[in-house]
XYZ file of C-alpha atoms in Angstrom:
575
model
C 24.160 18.084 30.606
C 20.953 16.046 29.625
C 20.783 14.868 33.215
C 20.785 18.349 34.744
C 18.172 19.639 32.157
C 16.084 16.771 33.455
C 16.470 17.351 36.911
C 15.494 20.932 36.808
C 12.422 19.994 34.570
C 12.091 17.742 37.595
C 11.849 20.543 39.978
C 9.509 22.467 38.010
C 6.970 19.800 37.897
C 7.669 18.502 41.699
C 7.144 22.311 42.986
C 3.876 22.968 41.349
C 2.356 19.701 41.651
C 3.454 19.363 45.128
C 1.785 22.868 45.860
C -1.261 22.480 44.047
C -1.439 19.121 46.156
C -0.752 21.208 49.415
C -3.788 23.670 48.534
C -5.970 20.395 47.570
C -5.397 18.801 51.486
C -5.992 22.798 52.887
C -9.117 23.013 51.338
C -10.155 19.387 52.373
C -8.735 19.635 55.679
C -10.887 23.314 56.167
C -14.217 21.282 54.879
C -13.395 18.720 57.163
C -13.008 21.192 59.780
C -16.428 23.518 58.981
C -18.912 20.340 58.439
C -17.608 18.600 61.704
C -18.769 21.822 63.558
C -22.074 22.118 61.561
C -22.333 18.275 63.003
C -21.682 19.583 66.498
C -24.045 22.300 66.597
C -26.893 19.695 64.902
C -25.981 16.821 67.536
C -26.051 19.883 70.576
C -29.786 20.770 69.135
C -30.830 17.161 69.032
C -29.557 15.748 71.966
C -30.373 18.833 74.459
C -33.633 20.957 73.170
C -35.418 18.173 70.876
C -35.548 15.838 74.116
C -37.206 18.112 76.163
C -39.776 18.840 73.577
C -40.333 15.036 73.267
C -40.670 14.702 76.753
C -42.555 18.027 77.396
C -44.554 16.558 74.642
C -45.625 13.304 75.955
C -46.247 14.917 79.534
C -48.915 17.208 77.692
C -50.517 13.746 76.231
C -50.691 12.350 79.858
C -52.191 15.064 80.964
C -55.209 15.137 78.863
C -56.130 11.760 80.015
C -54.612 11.942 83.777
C -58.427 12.101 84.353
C -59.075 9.175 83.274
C -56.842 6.814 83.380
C -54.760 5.528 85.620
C -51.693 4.923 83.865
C -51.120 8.271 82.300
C -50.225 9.902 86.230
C -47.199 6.946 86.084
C -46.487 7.932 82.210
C -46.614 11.793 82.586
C -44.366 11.158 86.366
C -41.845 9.011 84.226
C -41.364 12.209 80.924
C -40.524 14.259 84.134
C -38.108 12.625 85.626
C -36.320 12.686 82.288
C -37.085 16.202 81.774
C -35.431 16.456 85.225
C -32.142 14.738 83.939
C -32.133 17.066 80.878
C -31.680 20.553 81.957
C -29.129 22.286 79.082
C -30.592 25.719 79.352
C -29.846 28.770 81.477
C -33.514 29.033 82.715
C -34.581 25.636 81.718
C -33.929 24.481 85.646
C -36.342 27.094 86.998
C -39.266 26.464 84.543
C -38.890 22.915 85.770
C -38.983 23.303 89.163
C -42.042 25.160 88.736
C -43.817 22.307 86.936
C -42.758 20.360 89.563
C -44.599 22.452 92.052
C -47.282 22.722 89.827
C -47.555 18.891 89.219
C -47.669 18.712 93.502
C -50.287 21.110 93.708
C -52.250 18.986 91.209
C -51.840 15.787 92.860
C -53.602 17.128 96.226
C -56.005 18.705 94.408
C -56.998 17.450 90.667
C -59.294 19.804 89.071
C -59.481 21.699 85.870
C -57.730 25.038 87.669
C -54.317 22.887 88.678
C -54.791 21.225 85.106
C -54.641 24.083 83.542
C -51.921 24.833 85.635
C -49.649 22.145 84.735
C -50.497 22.888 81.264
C -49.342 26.174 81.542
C -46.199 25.344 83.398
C -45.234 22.191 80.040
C -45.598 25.456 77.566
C -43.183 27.549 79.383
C -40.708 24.512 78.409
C -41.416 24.146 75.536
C -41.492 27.619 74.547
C -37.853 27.920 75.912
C -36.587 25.133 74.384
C -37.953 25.936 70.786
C -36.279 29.319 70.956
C -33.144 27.992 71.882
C -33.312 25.848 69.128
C -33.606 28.636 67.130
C -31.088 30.471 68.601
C -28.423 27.165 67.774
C -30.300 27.407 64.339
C -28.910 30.928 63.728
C -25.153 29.985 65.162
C -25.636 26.475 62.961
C -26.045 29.263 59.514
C -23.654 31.847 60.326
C -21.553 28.805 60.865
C -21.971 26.964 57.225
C -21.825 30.504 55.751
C -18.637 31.181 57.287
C -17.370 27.712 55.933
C -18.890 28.171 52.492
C -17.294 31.715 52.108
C -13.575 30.249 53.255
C -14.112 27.289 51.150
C -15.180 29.489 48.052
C -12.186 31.513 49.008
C -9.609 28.743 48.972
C -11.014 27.382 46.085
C -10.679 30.957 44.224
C -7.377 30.519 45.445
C -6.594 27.194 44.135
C -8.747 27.749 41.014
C -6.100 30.762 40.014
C -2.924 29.077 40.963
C -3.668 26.067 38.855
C -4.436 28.159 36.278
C -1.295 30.159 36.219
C 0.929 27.020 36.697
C -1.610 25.517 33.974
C -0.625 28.301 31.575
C 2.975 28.340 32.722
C 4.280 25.712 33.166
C 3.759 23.614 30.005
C 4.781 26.524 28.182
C 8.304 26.757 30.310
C 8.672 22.795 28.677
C 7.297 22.424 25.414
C 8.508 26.338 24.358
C 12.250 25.384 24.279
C 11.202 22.051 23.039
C 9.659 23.126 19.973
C 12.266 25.471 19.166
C 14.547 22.692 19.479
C 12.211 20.575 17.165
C 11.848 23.226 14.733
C 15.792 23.684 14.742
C 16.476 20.127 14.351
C 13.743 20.083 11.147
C 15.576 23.319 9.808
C 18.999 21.189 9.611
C 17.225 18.408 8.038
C 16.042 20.537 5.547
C 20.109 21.188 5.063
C 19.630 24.874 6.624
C 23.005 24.789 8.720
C 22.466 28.405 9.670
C 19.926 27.730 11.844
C 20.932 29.043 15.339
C 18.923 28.429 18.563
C 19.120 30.980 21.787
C 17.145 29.946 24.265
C 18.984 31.944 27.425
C 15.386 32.525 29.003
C 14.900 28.992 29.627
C 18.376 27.895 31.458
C 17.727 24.484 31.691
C 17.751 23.783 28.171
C 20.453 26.155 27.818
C 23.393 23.800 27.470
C 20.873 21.709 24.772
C 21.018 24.932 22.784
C 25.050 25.604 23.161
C 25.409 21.694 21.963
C 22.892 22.073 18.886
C 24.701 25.916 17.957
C 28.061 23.516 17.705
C 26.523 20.401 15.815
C 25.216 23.272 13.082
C 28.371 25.090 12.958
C 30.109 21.602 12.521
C 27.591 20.877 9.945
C 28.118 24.272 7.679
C 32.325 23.696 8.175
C 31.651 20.419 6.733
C 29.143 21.413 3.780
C 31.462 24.603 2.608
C 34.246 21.813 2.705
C 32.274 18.970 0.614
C 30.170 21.772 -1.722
C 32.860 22.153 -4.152
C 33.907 18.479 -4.112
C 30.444 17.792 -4.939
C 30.370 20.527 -7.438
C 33.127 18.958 -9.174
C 31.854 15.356 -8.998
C 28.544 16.699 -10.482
C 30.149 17.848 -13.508
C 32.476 15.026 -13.985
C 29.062 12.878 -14.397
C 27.715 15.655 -16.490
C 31.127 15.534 -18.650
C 30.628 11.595 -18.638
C 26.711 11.179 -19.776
C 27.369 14.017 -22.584
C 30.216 11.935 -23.987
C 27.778 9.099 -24.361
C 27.372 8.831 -28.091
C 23.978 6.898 -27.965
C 20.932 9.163 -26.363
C 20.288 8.513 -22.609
C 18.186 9.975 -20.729
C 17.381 10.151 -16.625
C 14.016 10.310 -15.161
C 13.806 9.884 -10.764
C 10.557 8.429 -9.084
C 8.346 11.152 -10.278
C 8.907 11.345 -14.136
C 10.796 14.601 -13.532
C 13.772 14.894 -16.016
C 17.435 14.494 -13.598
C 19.713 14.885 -17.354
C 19.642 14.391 -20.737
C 22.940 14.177 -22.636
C 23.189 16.224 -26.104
C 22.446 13.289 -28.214
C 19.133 13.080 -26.654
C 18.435 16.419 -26.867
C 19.379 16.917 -30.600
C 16.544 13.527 -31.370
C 14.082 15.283 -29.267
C 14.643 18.838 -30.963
C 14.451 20.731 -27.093
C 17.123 22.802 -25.358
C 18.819 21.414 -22.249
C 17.326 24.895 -20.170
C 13.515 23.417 -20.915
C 13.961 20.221 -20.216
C 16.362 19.587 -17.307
C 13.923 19.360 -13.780
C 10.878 19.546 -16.010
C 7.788 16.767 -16.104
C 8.773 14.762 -18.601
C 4.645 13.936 -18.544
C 4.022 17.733 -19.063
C 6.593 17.813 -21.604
C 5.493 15.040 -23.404
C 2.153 16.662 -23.980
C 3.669 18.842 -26.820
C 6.289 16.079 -27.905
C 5.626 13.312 -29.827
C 8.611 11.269 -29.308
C 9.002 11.830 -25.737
C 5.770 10.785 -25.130
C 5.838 7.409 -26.875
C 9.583 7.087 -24.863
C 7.536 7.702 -21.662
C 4.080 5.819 -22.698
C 6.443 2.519 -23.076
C 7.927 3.053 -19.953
C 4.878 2.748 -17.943
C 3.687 -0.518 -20.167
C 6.374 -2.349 -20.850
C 6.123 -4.218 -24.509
C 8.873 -6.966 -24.731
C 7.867 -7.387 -28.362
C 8.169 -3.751 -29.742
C 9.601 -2.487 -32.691
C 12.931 -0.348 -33.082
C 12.161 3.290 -33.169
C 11.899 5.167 -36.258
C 13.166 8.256 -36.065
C 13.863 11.178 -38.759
C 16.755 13.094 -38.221
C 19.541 14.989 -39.994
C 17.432 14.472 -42.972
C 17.628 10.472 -43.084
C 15.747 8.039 -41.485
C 17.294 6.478 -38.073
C 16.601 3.348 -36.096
C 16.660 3.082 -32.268
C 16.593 0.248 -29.570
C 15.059 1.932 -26.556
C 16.043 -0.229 -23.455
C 14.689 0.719 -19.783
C 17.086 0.294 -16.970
C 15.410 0.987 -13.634
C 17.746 2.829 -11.007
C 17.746 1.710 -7.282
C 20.014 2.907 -3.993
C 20.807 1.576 -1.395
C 18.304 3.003 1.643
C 18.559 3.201 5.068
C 17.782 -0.545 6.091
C 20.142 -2.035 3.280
C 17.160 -2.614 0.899
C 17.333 -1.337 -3.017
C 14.984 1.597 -2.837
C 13.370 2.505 -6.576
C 14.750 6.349 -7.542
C 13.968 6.181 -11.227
C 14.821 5.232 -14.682
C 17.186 5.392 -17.371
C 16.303 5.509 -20.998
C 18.561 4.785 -23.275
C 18.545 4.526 -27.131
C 21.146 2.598 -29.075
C 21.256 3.583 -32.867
C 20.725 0.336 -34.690
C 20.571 2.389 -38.333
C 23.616 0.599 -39.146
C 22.640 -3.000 -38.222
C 19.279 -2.109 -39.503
C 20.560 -1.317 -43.210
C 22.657 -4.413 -43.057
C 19.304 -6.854 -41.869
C 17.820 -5.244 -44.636
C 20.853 -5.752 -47.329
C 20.883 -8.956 -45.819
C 16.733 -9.899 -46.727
C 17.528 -8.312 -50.383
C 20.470 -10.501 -50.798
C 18.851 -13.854 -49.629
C 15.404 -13.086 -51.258
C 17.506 -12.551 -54.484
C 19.469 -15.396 -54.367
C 15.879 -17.074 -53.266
C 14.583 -16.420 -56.757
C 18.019 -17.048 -58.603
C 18.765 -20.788 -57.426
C 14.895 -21.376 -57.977
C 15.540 -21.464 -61.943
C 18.732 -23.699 -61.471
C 16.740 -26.648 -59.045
C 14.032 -26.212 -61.388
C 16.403 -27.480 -64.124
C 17.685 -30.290 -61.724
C 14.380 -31.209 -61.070
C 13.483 -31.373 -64.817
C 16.675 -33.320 -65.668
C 15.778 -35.954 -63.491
C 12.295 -36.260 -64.387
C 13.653 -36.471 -68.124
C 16.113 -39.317 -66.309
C 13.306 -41.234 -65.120
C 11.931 -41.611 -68.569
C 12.129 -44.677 -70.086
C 12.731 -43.511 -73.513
C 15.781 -41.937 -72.858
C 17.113 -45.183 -71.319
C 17.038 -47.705 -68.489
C 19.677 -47.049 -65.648
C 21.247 -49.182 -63.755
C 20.714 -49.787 -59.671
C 23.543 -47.623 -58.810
C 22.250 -44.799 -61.264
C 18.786 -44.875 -59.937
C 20.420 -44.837 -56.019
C 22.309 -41.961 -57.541
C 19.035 -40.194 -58.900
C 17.416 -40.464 -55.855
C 19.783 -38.725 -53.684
C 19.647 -35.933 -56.105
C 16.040 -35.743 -56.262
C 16.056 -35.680 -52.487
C 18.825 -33.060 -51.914
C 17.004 -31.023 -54.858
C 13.849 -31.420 -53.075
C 15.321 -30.087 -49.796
C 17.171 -27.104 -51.556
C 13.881 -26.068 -52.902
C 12.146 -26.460 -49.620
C 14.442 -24.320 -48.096
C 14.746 -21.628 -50.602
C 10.937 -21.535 -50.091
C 11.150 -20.860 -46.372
C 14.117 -18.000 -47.134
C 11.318 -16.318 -49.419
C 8.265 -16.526 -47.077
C 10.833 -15.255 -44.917
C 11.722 -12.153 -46.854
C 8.221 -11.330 -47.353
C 7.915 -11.028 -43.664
C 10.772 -9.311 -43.252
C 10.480 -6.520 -45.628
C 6.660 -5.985 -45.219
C 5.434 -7.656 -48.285
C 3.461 -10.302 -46.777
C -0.044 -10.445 -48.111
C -3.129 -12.213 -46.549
C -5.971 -13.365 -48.718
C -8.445 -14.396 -46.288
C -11.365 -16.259 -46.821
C -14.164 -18.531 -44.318
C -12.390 -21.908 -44.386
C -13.170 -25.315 -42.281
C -10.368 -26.325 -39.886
C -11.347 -29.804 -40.802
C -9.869 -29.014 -44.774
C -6.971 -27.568 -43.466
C -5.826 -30.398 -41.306
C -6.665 -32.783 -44.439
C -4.622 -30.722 -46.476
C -1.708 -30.694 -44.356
C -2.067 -34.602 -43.795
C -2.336 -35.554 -47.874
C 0.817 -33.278 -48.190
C 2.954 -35.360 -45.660
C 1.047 -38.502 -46.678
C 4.717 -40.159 -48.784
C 6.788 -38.766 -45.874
C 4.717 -40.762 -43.114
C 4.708 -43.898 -44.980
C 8.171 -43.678 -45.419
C 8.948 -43.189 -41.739
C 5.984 -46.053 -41.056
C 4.174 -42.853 -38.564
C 0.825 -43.500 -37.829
C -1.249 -40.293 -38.210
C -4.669 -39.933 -35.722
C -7.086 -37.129 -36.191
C -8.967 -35.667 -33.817
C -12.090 -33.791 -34.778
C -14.915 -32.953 -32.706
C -18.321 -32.564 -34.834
C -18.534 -29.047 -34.126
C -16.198 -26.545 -34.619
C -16.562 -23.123 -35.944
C -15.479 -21.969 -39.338
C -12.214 -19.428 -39.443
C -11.266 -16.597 -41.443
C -7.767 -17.071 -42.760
C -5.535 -17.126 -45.423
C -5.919 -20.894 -46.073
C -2.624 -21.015 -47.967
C -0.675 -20.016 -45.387
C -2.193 -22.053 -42.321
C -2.341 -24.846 -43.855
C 1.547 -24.542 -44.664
C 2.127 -24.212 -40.941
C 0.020 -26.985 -40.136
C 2.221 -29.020 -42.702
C 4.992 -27.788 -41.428
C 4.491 -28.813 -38.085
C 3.172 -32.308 -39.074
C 6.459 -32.761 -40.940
C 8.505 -32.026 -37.896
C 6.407 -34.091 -35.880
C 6.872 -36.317 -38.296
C 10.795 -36.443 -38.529
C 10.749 -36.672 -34.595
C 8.664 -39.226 -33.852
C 10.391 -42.884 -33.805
C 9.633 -45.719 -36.277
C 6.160 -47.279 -36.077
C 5.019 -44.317 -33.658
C 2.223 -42.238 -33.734
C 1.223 -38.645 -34.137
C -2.155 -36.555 -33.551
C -3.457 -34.167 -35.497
C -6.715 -31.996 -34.381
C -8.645 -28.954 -33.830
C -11.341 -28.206 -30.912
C -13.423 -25.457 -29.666
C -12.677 -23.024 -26.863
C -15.811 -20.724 -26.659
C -15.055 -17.868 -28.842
C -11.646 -19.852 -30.242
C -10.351 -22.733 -31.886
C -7.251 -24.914 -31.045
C -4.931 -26.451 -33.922
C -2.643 -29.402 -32.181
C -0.232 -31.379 -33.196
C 1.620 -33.816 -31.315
C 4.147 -36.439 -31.520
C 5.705 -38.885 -28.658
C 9.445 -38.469 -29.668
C 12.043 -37.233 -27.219
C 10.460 -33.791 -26.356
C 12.405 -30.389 -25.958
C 13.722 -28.999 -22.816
C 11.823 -26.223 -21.401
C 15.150 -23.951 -21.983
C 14.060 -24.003 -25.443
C 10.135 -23.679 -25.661
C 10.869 -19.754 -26.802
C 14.211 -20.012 -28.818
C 12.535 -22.123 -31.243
C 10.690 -20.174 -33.093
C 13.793 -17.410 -33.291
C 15.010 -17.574 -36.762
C 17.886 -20.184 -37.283
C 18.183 -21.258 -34.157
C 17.908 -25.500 -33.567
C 17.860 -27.434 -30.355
C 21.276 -28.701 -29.114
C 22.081 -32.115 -30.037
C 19.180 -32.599 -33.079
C 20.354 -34.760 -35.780
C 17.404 -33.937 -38.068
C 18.695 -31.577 -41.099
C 16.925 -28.398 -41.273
C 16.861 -24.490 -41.630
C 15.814 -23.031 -38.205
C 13.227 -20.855 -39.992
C 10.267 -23.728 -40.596
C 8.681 -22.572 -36.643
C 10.145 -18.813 -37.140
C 8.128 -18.475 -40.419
C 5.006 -20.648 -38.847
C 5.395 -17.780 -35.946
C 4.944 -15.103 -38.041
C 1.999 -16.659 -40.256
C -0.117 -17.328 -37.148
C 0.562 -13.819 -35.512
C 0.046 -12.224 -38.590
C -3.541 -13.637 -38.467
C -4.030 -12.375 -34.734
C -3.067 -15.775 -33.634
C -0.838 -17.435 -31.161
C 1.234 -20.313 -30.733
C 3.196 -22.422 -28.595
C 4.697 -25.621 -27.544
C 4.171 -27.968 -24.500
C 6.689 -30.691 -24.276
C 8.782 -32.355 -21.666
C 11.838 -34.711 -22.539
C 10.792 -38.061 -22.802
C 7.250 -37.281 -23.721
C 7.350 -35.487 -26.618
C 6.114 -32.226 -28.142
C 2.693 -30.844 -28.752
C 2.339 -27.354 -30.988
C -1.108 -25.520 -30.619
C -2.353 -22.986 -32.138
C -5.226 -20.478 -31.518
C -7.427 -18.371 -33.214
C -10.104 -16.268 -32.382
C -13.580 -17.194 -34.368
């Protein structure tokens, strides 16, 4: 089929290119033809009439001086003789033969009569040959003009033909071809009734017949597949609506795909104005929707749960992204959108926050019954009450240090609460990093001495003054130099400093003790959470509660630490 379309396209272009050719070498050939004849009739005139003139010519200049001199007899003798070999014209042989007699006359009797003569006899020649050349002249024009006006006419000729084939022929191709284009775009666009006819143009007719088919083929199959699809359609629909948590679908241009009835209850909007809307356009009059869709095009790992107020009680929700991607054409996950979806944490939320009440209340309770501990061994201590023996005062100590570690960490359970439920309160003030660093040092001053650490400072001697709740940094500066101080080994040493970092300054710490894998440099500072494999007692909430302190104050912090090489905490604060 494709084969004989091509080779009757062929034929079309072969027969018009070949005759447009043909016309091409008629014209040239007739050109060829007309200028070789103007050539003819131009060699004719030069090579018969112009001679005799030249020699008719230089006879006349002989014959002015045949008088004298002596050489212009043998000169003007010499042009005849040519003359004599040249006769072309009718009467050009008689008006020689009387120069000739002329010339003999002359000879026997030179004077200014025979002369004269002679003079007379040279015009006669070269009268006749100058109106023959003017004769050959006239046939020479008409000749050119009749060339010129068969050239002009063959060129009309081929002027018109090219023109037609110019404005046929492409037509007779790319007609049929863009119908078949457009047809092919129509079934792209899924419009299976598209139908081509193209009967006027027979060589594409069988491309036609085989496209009619391939559409018919195509509507069989889409009547077929339309209610299966249908089907499946609502089937997902059933599925995402029995979703208890919202969820909601968005493709690659923001455009709302579904929403289930969850999501559509939170966002107070009927499923008719919302489905295959903007969600951009409709987040212009929604408040919710447009923090849901303001987070998904900046991404904050660190936000809150959403607070939301609905069937008149407050509601908590975890929005999570989850970007959607298909399989394209090349096997390569193509991006088609996004899901958001928003898990009701109310319930865990109420719990966390039973959970803070209970500990910050049991916080306060056991603080009254240590105190009492604490008092009871101070009044133990006392001489007057009585001297104990070596066991007693082993026994006293490990009470002491077990009371002294309850109360430490019923301190950390409170700070705690108070960032949990809000109640946190900064009292800032301009404070030297140099008095916070001494602070922390004189507070682990026993603790180092007991361990036998060796605590460096590093100070520079100029670093700019902060603005912070000196309490509070200066706990998580003791903090840290008490966990350095736990880690590092017997005998070792720790550092302690600040610096300056143009518009910031750097709190360090750092010890040399075993380090902490790099699978751990965020989990620490979670809330309860304590490296693998540590040996040193503690709560997990020391670095949570540090954490929270230092962001509180706009701050950061961090840890750099390989195993082996120990750990060093920074933190940073903008001046």
């Amino acid at each position: 089929m494709y084969r004989s379309m091509s080779l009757k396209i062929k034929t079309k272009l072969t027969s018009g290119i070949g005759l447009l050719f043909a016309m091409i070498v008629l014209l040239g050939g007739l050109a060829v033809k007309n200028i070789d004849n103007m050539s003819t009739d131009t060699q004719n005139i030069l090579a018969d009439n112009y001679n005799s003139l030249l020699y008719s010519r230089r006879m006349l200049d002989a014959l002015e001086r045949i008088k004298t001199d002596s050489v212009a007899r043998s000169e003007f003798e010499k042009n005849l003789s040519l003359q004599k070999k040249n006769i072309t014209e009718i009467d050009e042989n008689v008006a020689t033969s009387h120069l000739v007699t002329r010339y003999e006359a002359m000879q026997k009797n030179l004077n200014d009569t025979t002369i004269q003569r002679v003079r007379v006899a040279l015009n006669d020649i070269m009268t006749l040959n100058m109106a023959t050349i003017y004769r050959k002249s006239k046939i020479a024009e008409h000749t050119a003009d009749q060339a010129l006006l068969w050239i002009c006419i063959i060129a009309v000729a081929c002027i018109l033909i090219a023109f037609v084939f110019l404005i046929r022929l492409p037509s007779s191709i790319t007609t049929p071809i863009r119908k078949l284009t457009d047809g092919i775009m129509e079934i792209a666009n899924h419009n299976y009734e598209k139908r081509l006819n193209l009967g006027e143009y027979q060589e594409f007719s069988e491309v036609a017949n085989s496209f009619n088919r391939m559409a018919e083929c195509l509507t069989e199959y889409r009547k077929s597949t339309l209610a299966d699809i249908l089907k499946t359609k609502k089937y997902v629909e059933a599925i995402v609506n029995s979703i208890t948590e919202p969820i909601i679908g968005l493709d690659c241009d923001r455009s709302i795909l579904f929403a289930n009835d969850e999501a559509l209850t939170i966002l107070n909007l009927k499923r008719e104005n919302v489905i295959g809307k903007s969600a951009a356009e409709l987040a212009l009059k929604n408040d919710l929707l447009r923090r849901l869709v303001r987070e998904l095009i900046q991404l904050d790992e660190n936000k809150e749960p959403l607070k939301i107020y609905a069937d008149d009680k407050e509601s908590y929700f975890q929005v999570k992204y989850i970007p959607i991607r298909v399989m394209g054409r090349e096997e390569e996950n193509q991006y088609a959108g996004d899901v958001i979806l928003l898990k009701n944490i109310t319930e865990f939320k109420e719990l966390d926050s039973a959970k803070t009440t209970f500990i910050s209340t049991i916080s306060h309770e056991l603080k009254t019954p240590i105190s009492a501990i604490m008092m009871s061994l101070k009044l133990l201590e006392d001489k007057r009450v009585g001297d104990m023996n070596d066991e007693q005062i082993a026994l006293a100590e490990s009470i002491k240090e077990s009371s002294d570690r309850l109360l430490e960490i019923t301190g950390e359970l409170l700070k705690m609460t108070q960032v949990e439920t809000g109640k946190l309160q900064l009292n800032p003030k301009i404070t030297k990093p140099i008095e916070l660093i001494d602070y922390a040092i004189k507070a682990n001053r026993v603790q180092a001495e007991r361990f036998g650490c060796h605590i460096e400072v590093e100070y520079p001697e100029k670093v700019s003054k902060l603005f912070v709740d000196s309490e509070k940094i200066a706990w998580v500066l003791t903090n840290l130099l008490s966990n350095a101080i736990h880690y590092t080994p017997e005998n070792g040493r720790i550092v302690v400093g600040a610096r300056q970092l143009d518009k910031q300054v750097e709190f360090f710490v750092q010890d040399f003790g075993k380090g902490i894998d790099p699978r751990y440099h965020q989990s620490i500072f979670d809330r309860y959470f304590r490296v693998p494999g540590t040996k040193v007692q503690g709560s997990g909430l020391g670095l949570a509660i540090s954490k929270d302190f230092v962001e509180a104050h706009g701050g950061t912090i961090r840890v750099e630490s390989e195993v082996g090489k120990g750990s060093r905490f920074i933190i940073t604060f903008n001046v």
